[in-house]
XYZ file of C-alpha atoms in Angstrom:
585
model
C 0.000 0.000 0.000
C 1.060 3.623 -0.500
C 0.372 6.283 2.158
C -1.210 9.584 1.035
C 1.645 12.024 0.800
C 1.942 15.411 2.480
C 3.177 18.217 0.309
C 5.769 20.573 1.644
C 6.157 23.967 0.021
C 9.780 24.918 -0.477
C 10.162 28.635 -0.936
C 13.191 29.407 1.216
C 16.176 27.887 2.878
C 14.232 27.638 6.085
C 11.527 25.617 4.303
C 14.156 23.323 2.892
C 15.788 22.896 6.307
C 12.453 22.148 7.960
C 11.590 19.595 5.226
C 14.925 17.954 5.639
C 14.510 17.779 9.399
C 11.008 16.282 8.984
C 12.283 13.559 6.674
C 15.154 12.987 9.078
C 12.600 12.237 11.769
C 10.842 9.801 9.432
C 13.925 7.766 8.561
C 15.124 7.928 12.159
C 11.802 6.578 13.381
C 12.032 3.813 10.766
C 15.482 2.892 12.220
C 17.272 3.344 8.936
C 20.943 2.492 9.472
C 23.167 5.554 9.966
C 25.064 5.167 6.707
C 21.947 4.694 4.611
C 20.309 7.543 6.528
C 23.273 9.853 5.975
C 23.454 8.916 2.305
C 19.725 9.633 1.824
C 19.782 12.939 3.716
C 22.928 14.104 1.916
C 21.295 13.395 -1.433
C 18.127 15.183 -0.302
C 20.116 18.236 0.842
C 21.896 18.396 -2.482
C 18.608 18.123 -4.339
C 17.031 20.901 -2.283
C 20.096 23.104 -2.760
C 19.808 22.757 -6.527
C 16.143 23.640 -6.373
C 16.806 26.796 -4.357
C 19.568 27.795 -6.762
C 17.070 27.684 -9.627
C 14.630 30.117 -7.810
C 10.919 29.744 -7.863
C 8.614 27.744 -5.648
C 9.008 24.003 -5.245
C 7.060 21.355 -3.542
C 8.324 18.195 -1.875
C 6.162 15.074 -1.991
C 7.191 12.123 0.246
C 5.601 8.692 -0.292
C 5.998 5.725 2.029
C 5.440 2.503 0.212
C 4.793 -0.240 2.717
C 4.742 -3.918 1.944
C 1.734 -6.063 2.694
C 1.382 -7.223 6.277
C 2.966 -4.097 7.761
C 6.482 -5.125 6.899
C 9.276 -2.727 5.956
C 8.962 -0.681 2.844
C 10.640 2.364 1.352
C 10.443 6.128 1.349
C 10.197 7.840 -2.035
C 10.711 11.634 -2.174
C 9.871 13.755 -5.181
C 10.802 17.449 -5.574
C 9.136 19.435 -8.391
C 8.295 22.994 -9.307
C 4.935 24.202 -8.172
C 4.018 25.187 -11.726
C 4.699 21.670 -13.035
C 1.791 20.265 -15.022
C 2.843 16.658 -14.497
C -0.212 14.513 -14.250
C 1.381 12.083 -11.889
C 4.076 12.872 -9.336
C 5.503 9.394 -10.002
C 6.808 10.766 -13.298
C 9.197 13.144 -11.473
C 12.736 12.168 -10.288
C 12.558 10.218 -7.030
C 14.939 9.783 -4.087
C 14.459 6.426 -2.399
C 15.414 5.267 1.088
C 14.645 1.753 2.327
C 12.728 1.583 5.590
C 13.529 -1.383 7.832
C 10.309 -0.864 9.788
C 7.011 1.004 9.098
C 6.888 4.795 9.652
C 4.271 7.546 9.557
C 4.530 9.939 6.590
C 4.214 13.185 8.537
C 5.996 16.414 7.694
C 5.035 18.415 10.826
C 7.675 20.853 11.955
C 8.021 19.312 15.387
C 11.656 20.037 16.368
C 13.065 23.554 15.936
C 15.679 24.071 13.266
C 18.450 24.590 15.772
C 17.687 21.292 17.418
C 17.436 19.657 13.997
C 20.813 21.108 13.096
C 22.343 19.678 16.274
C 20.558 16.394 15.607
C 22.124 16.168 12.139
C 25.548 16.096 13.801
C 24.490 12.929 15.529
C 24.146 11.298 12.138
C 27.577 12.563 11.200
C 29.015 11.248 14.477
C 27.395 7.882 13.870
C 28.889 7.748 10.384
C 32.252 8.835 11.749
C 32.022 6.116 14.375
C 31.315 3.636 11.637
C 34.214 5.003 9.655
C 36.463 4.707 12.713
C 35.327 1.145 13.184
C 35.859 0.440 9.510
C 39.296 2.064 9.706
C 40.127 -0.039 12.737
C 38.949 -3.163 10.955
C 40.869 -2.061 7.883
C 43.973 -1.667 10.006
C 43.429 -5.119 11.419
C 42.925 -6.467 7.917
C 46.078 -4.706 6.792
C 47.991 -6.230 9.675
C 46.522 -9.592 8.885
C 47.326 -9.094 5.196
C 50.864 -8.077 6.151
C 51.241 -11.171 8.269
C 49.773 -13.215 5.435
C 52.182 -11.618 2.989
C 55.061 -12.369 5.339
C 53.840 -15.934 5.596
C 53.496 -16.145 1.813
C 56.992 -14.736 1.392
C 58.304 -17.215 3.953
C 56.378 -19.965 2.161
C 57.840 -18.854 -1.165
C 61.277 -18.927 0.416
C 60.635 -22.398 1.792
C 59.217 -23.532 -1.546
C 62.236 -22.104 -3.345
C 64.556 -23.866 -0.906
C 62.537 -27.071 -1.291
C 62.592 -26.686 -5.070
C 66.336 -26.115 -4.998
C 66.796 -29.110 -2.725
C 64.563 -31.158 -5.013
C 66.585 -30.103 -8.050
C 69.758 -31.039 -6.242
C 68.248 -34.387 -5.283
C 67.103 -34.943 -8.862
C 70.560 -34.080 -10.148
C 72.094 -36.385 -7.562
C 69.644 -39.133 -8.481
C 70.302 -38.594 -12.182
C 74.044 -38.730 -11.553
C 73.630 -41.837 -9.391
C 71.525 -43.495 -12.076
C 74.055 -42.594 -14.733
C 76.844 -43.952 -12.534
C 74.857 -47.126 -11.847
C 74.099 -47.547 -15.550
C 77.745 -47.012 -16.391
C 78.777 -49.528 -13.736
C 76.186 -51.956 -15.109
C 77.568 -51.536 -18.623
C 81.118 -52.126 -17.370
C 80.049 -55.226 -15.442
C 78.081 -56.511 -18.434
C 81.074 -55.930 -20.692
C 83.367 -57.665 -18.188
C 81.014 -60.657 -18.040
C 80.690 -60.905 -21.824
C 84.428 -60.391 -22.322
C 85.211 -63.083 -19.749
C 82.914 -65.508 -21.556
C 84.582 -64.666 -24.871
C 88.175 -65.159 -23.692
C 87.375 -68.387 -21.855
C 85.500 -69.886 -24.811
C 88.784 -71.011 -26.390
C 91.840 -72.900 -25.182
C 93.954 -71.462 -27.972
C 96.244 -68.638 -26.725
C 96.276 -66.912 -30.119
C 92.464 -66.993 -30.296
C 92.247 -65.586 -26.754
C 94.486 -62.642 -27.670
C 92.597 -61.989 -30.911
C 89.274 -61.909 -29.075
C 90.807 -59.563 -26.478
C 91.809 -57.111 -29.210
C 88.368 -57.314 -30.812
C 86.749 -56.588 -27.451
C 88.890 -53.635 -26.358
C 89.697 -51.761 -29.578
C 88.530 -49.061 -30.201
C 86.074 -48.475 -27.316
C 88.432 -49.098 -24.409
C 91.858 -48.815 -26.050
C 93.285 -47.161 -29.128
C 96.154 -49.682 -29.331
C 97.119 -52.723 -27.342
C 100.159 -54.980 -27.204
C 100.537 -58.294 -25.410
C 104.016 -59.235 -24.235
C 104.365 -62.929 -23.412
C 107.575 -63.849 -21.615
C 107.804 -67.543 -22.401
C 108.288 -67.200 -26.138
C 109.695 -63.666 -26.072
C 107.392 -62.530 -28.862
C 105.409 -59.334 -29.053
C 101.824 -60.050 -30.029
C 100.167 -56.889 -31.198
C 96.431 -57.427 -31.485
C 95.500 -53.734 -31.563
C 94.290 -51.754 -34.542
C 96.984 -49.638 -36.114
C 95.677 -46.154 -36.879
C 99.037 -44.778 -37.959
C 101.873 -47.056 -39.069
C 104.392 -44.199 -38.875
C 104.263 -44.074 -35.069
C 104.643 -47.829 -34.556
C 108.371 -47.886 -33.612
C 107.915 -45.142 -31.040
C 104.727 -46.715 -29.694
C 106.347 -50.146 -29.421
C 109.290 -48.665 -27.498
C 106.935 -46.898 -25.122
C 104.835 -50.041 -24.624
C 107.982 -52.113 -24.099
C 109.216 -49.722 -21.410
C 105.825 -49.842 -19.696
C 105.791 -53.649 -19.915
C 109.236 -53.883 -18.302
C 108.160 -51.635 -15.407
C 104.923 -53.549 -14.856
C 106.756 -56.892 -15.013
C 109.404 -55.749 -12.570
C 106.939 -54.360 -10.013
C 104.128 -56.837 -10.588
C 101.635 -53.959 -10.430
C 99.629 -52.061 -13.060
C 101.424 -48.941 -14.268
C 99.885 -45.709 -15.567
C 101.454 -42.862 -17.525
C 99.588 -39.688 -18.510
C 100.233 -35.990 -19.073
C 98.300 -35.338 -15.858
C 98.420 -38.587 -13.900
C 95.266 -39.262 -12.004
C 94.933 -41.324 -8.899
C 93.780 -44.535 -10.550
C 92.859 -47.131 -7.927
C 95.628 -49.724 -7.491
C 97.656 -48.286 -10.383
C 101.148 -46.824 -10.041
C 102.415 -43.921 -12.139
C 105.079 -44.611 -14.730
C 108.131 -42.336 -15.017
C 107.980 -39.502 -17.519
C 110.282 -41.406 -19.897
C 107.474 -43.908 -20.545
C 104.938 -41.193 -21.297
C 103.195 -41.272 -24.664
C 103.151 -37.824 -26.271
C 99.591 -38.282 -27.482
C 97.693 -40.688 -25.252
C 98.107 -42.109 -21.725
C 99.490 -45.622 -21.291
C 98.293 -48.423 -19.029
C 100.452 -51.505 -18.456
C 98.846 -54.443 -16.619
C 100.617 -57.702 -15.663
C 99.047 -60.939 -16.929
C 99.438 -63.439 -14.130
C 97.886 -66.625 -12.851
C 100.106 -68.966 -10.867
C 103.045 -67.000 -12.238
C 103.712 -63.927 -14.359
C 102.895 -64.778 -17.979
C 103.280 -61.387 -19.635
C 102.046 -57.812 -19.721
C 99.116 -56.156 -21.462
C 99.843 -52.554 -22.539
C 97.065 -50.263 -23.715
C 96.875 -46.761 -25.160
C 93.847 -44.783 -24.000
C 91.113 -44.153 -26.583
C 90.833 -40.553 -25.373
C 92.726 -37.991 -23.315
C 92.725 -40.204 -20.227
C 91.755 -43.537 -18.704
C 88.596 -43.337 -16.660
C 89.219 -44.709 -13.120
C 86.298 -47.150 -13.236
C 87.294 -48.339 -16.699
C 90.858 -48.820 -15.457
C 89.623 -51.020 -12.615
C 87.595 -53.056 -15.123
C 90.639 -53.407 -17.404
C 92.799 -54.599 -14.508
C 90.193 -57.243 -13.602
C 89.832 -58.283 -17.251
C 93.622 -58.620 -17.512
C 93.574 -60.887 -14.461
C 91.006 -63.114 -16.156
C 92.996 -63.070 -19.389
C 96.019 -64.268 -17.419
C 93.983 -67.148 -15.991
C 92.627 -68.006 -19.462
C 96.134 -67.981 -20.981
C 97.447 -70.147 -18.155
C 94.596 -72.620 -18.657
C 95.244 -72.672 -22.408
C 98.949 -73.384 -21.902
C 98.274 -76.074 -19.336
C 95.718 -77.601 -21.695
C 98.219 -77.637 -24.565
C 100.858 -79.266 -22.369
C 98.383 -81.812 -21.030
C 97.019 -82.535 -24.466
C 100.466 -82.902 -26.018
C 101.520 -85.267 -23.239
C 98.381 -87.400 -23.594
C 98.710 -87.545 -27.362
C 102.408 -88.452 -27.132
C 101.621 -91.227 -24.644
C 98.739 -92.421 -26.797
C 100.783 -92.578 -29.985
C 103.694 -94.244 -28.195
C 101.443 -97.180 -27.331
C 100.059 -97.708 -30.821
C 101.527 -100.803 -32.385
C 103.443 -101.338 -35.611
C 101.161 -103.502 -37.738
C 102.574 -107.012 -38.315
C 102.526 -109.006 -41.560
C 100.451 -112.169 -41.997
C 100.209 -114.177 -45.224
C 96.806 -113.687 -46.803
C 95.950 -110.545 -44.781
C 96.486 -106.851 -45.487
C 96.237 -104.394 -42.583
C 95.879 -100.612 -42.436
C 95.212 -98.510 -39.332
C 94.517 -94.908 -38.530
C 94.521 -92.966 -35.275
C 93.210 -89.365 -35.164
C 93.336 -87.531 -31.828
C 90.444 -85.312 -30.777
C 90.844 -81.674 -31.737
C 88.418 -80.249 -29.169
C 88.793 -80.257 -25.424
C 90.813 -82.707 -23.365
C 89.307 -85.728 -25.073
C 92.574 -87.353 -26.095
C 93.391 -90.788 -24.719
C 91.485 -94.042 -24.371
C 91.043 -95.210 -28.000
C 93.499 -97.780 -29.323
C 94.030 -100.440 -31.931
C 96.434 -103.362 -31.863
C 97.405 -106.290 -34.042
C 99.921 -108.951 -33.051
C 100.907 -112.503 -33.950
C 100.283 -115.495 -31.727
C 102.719 -118.378 -31.202
C 100.490 -120.628 -33.335
C 100.817 -118.211 -36.280
C 97.388 -116.628 -35.933
C 96.873 -112.875 -35.677
C 94.693 -111.004 -33.229
C 93.235 -107.686 -34.405
C 92.034 -105.529 -31.507
C 90.095 -102.276 -31.252
C 89.161 -100.653 -27.945
C 87.918 -97.517 -26.209
C 88.341 -96.609 -22.539
C 85.713 -94.333 -21.019
C 87.050 -90.960 -19.963
C 89.832 -88.945 -21.528
C 93.205 -87.505 -20.822
C 96.292 -88.968 -19.263
C 94.400 -91.293 -16.945
C 92.468 -92.868 -19.816
C 95.677 -93.199 -21.834
C 97.402 -94.942 -18.918
C 94.484 -97.348 -18.378
C 94.411 -98.020 -22.122
C 98.107 -98.991 -21.946
C 97.394 -101.325 -19.023
C 94.542 -102.994 -20.933
C 96.686 -103.363 -24.028
C 99.500 -104.937 -22.048
C 97.142 -107.242 -20.133
C 95.367 -108.300 -23.329
C 98.666 -109.328 -24.928
C 99.583 -111.246 -21.783
C 96.262 -113.096 -21.641
C 96.467 -113.845 -25.364
C 99.631 -115.889 -24.795
C 97.643 -118.370 -22.717
C 94.283 -118.173 -24.521
C 93.647 -118.037 -28.236
C 89.918 -117.486 -27.817
C 88.785 -113.818 -28.116
C 85.909 -114.505 -25.714
C 88.181 -115.913 -23.019
C 90.597 -112.987 -23.360
C 87.771 -110.480 -22.911
C 86.426 -112.381 -19.911
C 89.781 -112.132 -18.120
C 90.105 -108.453 -19.102
C 86.654 -107.815 -17.642
C 87.643 -109.266 -14.266
C 90.996 -107.457 -14.288
C 89.509 -104.021 -15.079
C 86.814 -104.395 -12.426
C 89.507 -105.087 -9.853
C 92.072 -102.530 -11.129
C 89.775 -99.589 -11.978
C 86.326 -100.207 -10.444
C 84.927 -96.873 -11.708
C 86.358 -97.043 -15.237
C 84.900 -99.019 -18.133
C 85.963 -99.908 -21.652
C 84.668 -101.398 -24.853
C 86.730 -103.758 -27.001
C 86.483 -106.130 -29.932
C 88.929 -108.910 -30.837
C 89.086 -110.763 -34.150
C 91.347 -113.808 -34.721
C 92.705 -114.548 -38.182
C 94.383 -117.895 -39.037
C 96.426 -118.241 -42.234
C 94.480 -120.136 -44.863
C 91.291 -120.234 -42.757
C 88.436 -118.098 -44.183
C 86.618 -118.227 -40.840
C 87.315 -115.384 -38.417
C 86.504 -115.801 -34.730
C 85.521 -112.619 -32.912
C 84.090 -111.402 -29.617
C 82.847 -107.994 -28.506
C 82.568 -106.252 -25.142
C 79.998 -103.494 -25.719
C 81.863 -102.206 -28.794
C 80.226 -100.840 -31.981
C 79.713 -103.653 -34.501
C 82.300 -104.384 -37.173
C 81.428 -103.831 -40.843
C 82.160 -106.552 -43.386
C 82.572 -106.225 -47.143
C 82.200 -109.436 -49.085
C 84.300 -110.396 -52.091
C 81.303 -109.516 -54.277
C 81.178 -105.961 -52.875
C 78.156 -106.521 -50.600
C 78.313 -104.915 -47.182
C 76.854 -106.122 -43.898
C 77.164 -105.308 -40.224
C 77.989 -107.901 -37.580
C 74.867 -107.208 -35.577
C 75.230 -110.068 -33.141
C 74.476 -108.705 -29.693
C 77.754 -107.786 -27.989
C 78.626 -108.546 -24.387
C 78.640 -105.974 -21.602
C 81.316 -103.313 -21.330
C 84.550 -104.310 -19.650
C 84.621 -103.382 -15.962
C 80.846 -103.332 -15.409
C 80.363 -104.539 -11.814
C 78.757 -107.879 -12.710
C 80.200 -111.284 -13.633
C 80.068 -112.016 -17.335
C 81.490 -114.605 -19.726
C 81.990 -113.456 -23.302
C 81.058 -115.698 -26.232
C 83.008 -116.286 -29.438
C 81.290 -115.632 -32.765
C 82.325 -116.608 -36.277
C 82.157 -114.965 -39.656
C 83.432 -116.137 -43.054
C 85.917 -113.834 -44.770
C 86.913 -115.505 -48.041
C 89.635 -114.023 -50.191
C 88.738 -110.493 -51.309
C 86.703 -109.745 -48.180
C 87.279 -106.919 -45.710
C 86.631 -106.453 -41.985
C 86.599 -102.914 -40.576
C 86.993 -102.303 -36.835
C 86.534 -98.743 -35.512
C 85.728 -96.679 -32.419
C 82.561 -94.659 -31.875
C 84.262 -91.306 -32.557
C 84.172 -92.175 -36.277
C 80.430 -92.809 -36.580
C 78.726 -91.066 -33.656
C 77.328 -87.528 -34.026
C 75.371 -85.414 -31.567
C 72.611 -84.582 -34.029
C 72.207 -88.156 -35.319
C 72.358 -91.623 -33.842
C 75.247 -94.021 -34.220
C 73.292 -96.210 -36.646
C 73.344 -93.478 -39.305
C 77.136 -93.238 -38.968
C 77.566 -97.020 -39.271
C 75.421 -96.932 -42.399
C 77.626 -94.205 -43.905
C 80.734 -96.238 -43.076
C 79.187 -99.250 -44.836
C 78.452 -97.097 -47.891
C 82.029 -95.855 -47.965
C 83.336 -99.432 -47.651
C 80.988 -100.633 -50.376
C 82.230 -97.856 -52.644
C 85.775 -99.310 -52.639
C 86.734 -101.860 -55.230
C 88.711 -105.038 -54.684
C 91.800 -103.754 -56.553
C 91.794 -100.552 -54.467
C 91.775 -102.533 -51.256
C 94.465 -104.935 -52.400
C 96.845 -102.533 -54.112
C 96.876 -99.749 -51.516
C 95.155 -100.542 -48.212
C 96.554 -97.302 -46.699
C 94.777 -95.195 -49.318
C 91.667 -97.332 -48.808
C 91.736 -96.504 -45.063
C 91.953 -92.799 -45.908
C 89.051 -93.200 -48.338
C 86.963 -94.706 -45.550
C 87.709 -91.792 -43.221
C 87.175 -88.955 -45.659
C 83.358 -89.002 -46.024
C 82.897 -89.395 -42.281
C 85.252 -86.633 -41.135
C 83.886 -83.625 -43.034
C 81.007 -83.166 -40.547
C 82.792 -84.500 -37.466
C 83.215 -82.223 -34.472
C 86.378 -84.202 -33.646
C 85.579 -84.053 -29.943
C 86.659 -87.684 -29.506
C 89.540 -89.860 -30.643
C 89.089 -91.955 -33.780
C 90.608 -95.374 -34.426
C 90.140 -97.504 -37.534
C 91.614 -100.916 -38.364
C 91.074 -102.276 -41.878
C 91.647 -106.017 -42.428
C 91.483 -107.296 -46.030
C 91.969 -110.924 -46.993
C 93.947 -111.817 -50.100
C 95.346 -114.976 -51.635
C 98.632 -115.890 -49.923
C 100.166 -116.749 -53.267
C 99.328 -113.336 -54.750
C 100.436 -111.308 -51.770
């Protein structure tokens, strides 16, 4: 609802002052807040001042617009000239003041102007009090903001310090990871290099692989000085042949110093403290690259490895890796030399016990012995052929399990015992039976295979016996080939009693009997039967005249097709027996 407005005539300053004071009473009664009240009255005073400055009579029309239910409303004030023809006062400019509570729209003079003037100062004091309070709060807010800013600055400082510490930690972690990765690469290289140098028992192959591994990543040049043979073995890559004499002299001087002291030696323009490495004198200094001389030792000093750095210096960690690799190279070289000595001794002993083939009317003999070329597998295979007092001949082939000197020694004992037993027994089966008992007593953990064939002059029947040995291959006079597949007896030395049985086979004139060891026919990828079949094919491919005219060439012809794919990791023995007419021999 809208209250009916009073109209106040404004003709002088006093009228304006009284109107202002009346409206002040209205808004004060309505409990308008001091700031809103001061703002409204200030605007009203300014409006009245403008009206008075324009001259003429004015009228002031207040309207209180109350909400339904007697709730708070607002005060609208309109000031207009008296002569205005406006149909509706609502069309004039309006000042509005919200009223928190209902008020009566009266414009009675009530309070004198002097009192009203003093009362207006109360509004100003209230506003000033509010301003003071706001200023105090603002000061508090400023203090709080200052403290907040100080806290933010301190936080920024802490964050900057934390960020710097984090960067340092990240750098440290990155460096640690790089160092760990570098150490991993060095360890991986050391492992792979160790596997490469220990894969061979050939000293020359070991040194070649060492050069391939180190040059050019870990060394620009390398020389290996071995003291036993007094030879310089240079397995490095020559980048400039013109500097070879000077480089060799420098490496030789470094090798002498390292050999004399027994410690790795280092020479550089600015020697660094390499772990476990002594500094060489200036006379051994390379003008271009640092030198590193490392003794190669195992049970004794074998030589010296000298290296020229691939860059301006040797990295300390790389130097430690090179020293450890040199130690392993020394062990590999020592093993290779010991292997060569052991192998040469076993082969010499083996060959010394091979017999000179005898001569028997009506029989041609040819034998071959090929030592293993891989590993320590020499020793244990043998052939023998000797005459009996009754004029017969015993052809023997055998193979002792195991390899090396021990197998060669046992083979010699078996050979000697077999000849001794043959003096008293002419039956191959009886000889093998006595050998079986002897080996079981002499070497209870060592076994052997053997086959004995007895030839009598003028008798086409050959008596034979086998102790677990691969079957002999027979070529008939007509060129047909067959294998003596009769089941052999157990291996010699097997811990069980056994009596070997004699078997017979006809070998008329022009026939051949081939005895061999398993190294000739056995392959890892294929069974032994395939190798025996290939041997039979090779034997069947020989003609009677070839066998009779040159049995040595015939033995080579038998070996040739079976050796091209052989790993030669076992000894090979072959004994070829060919019957001929005694009159035509």
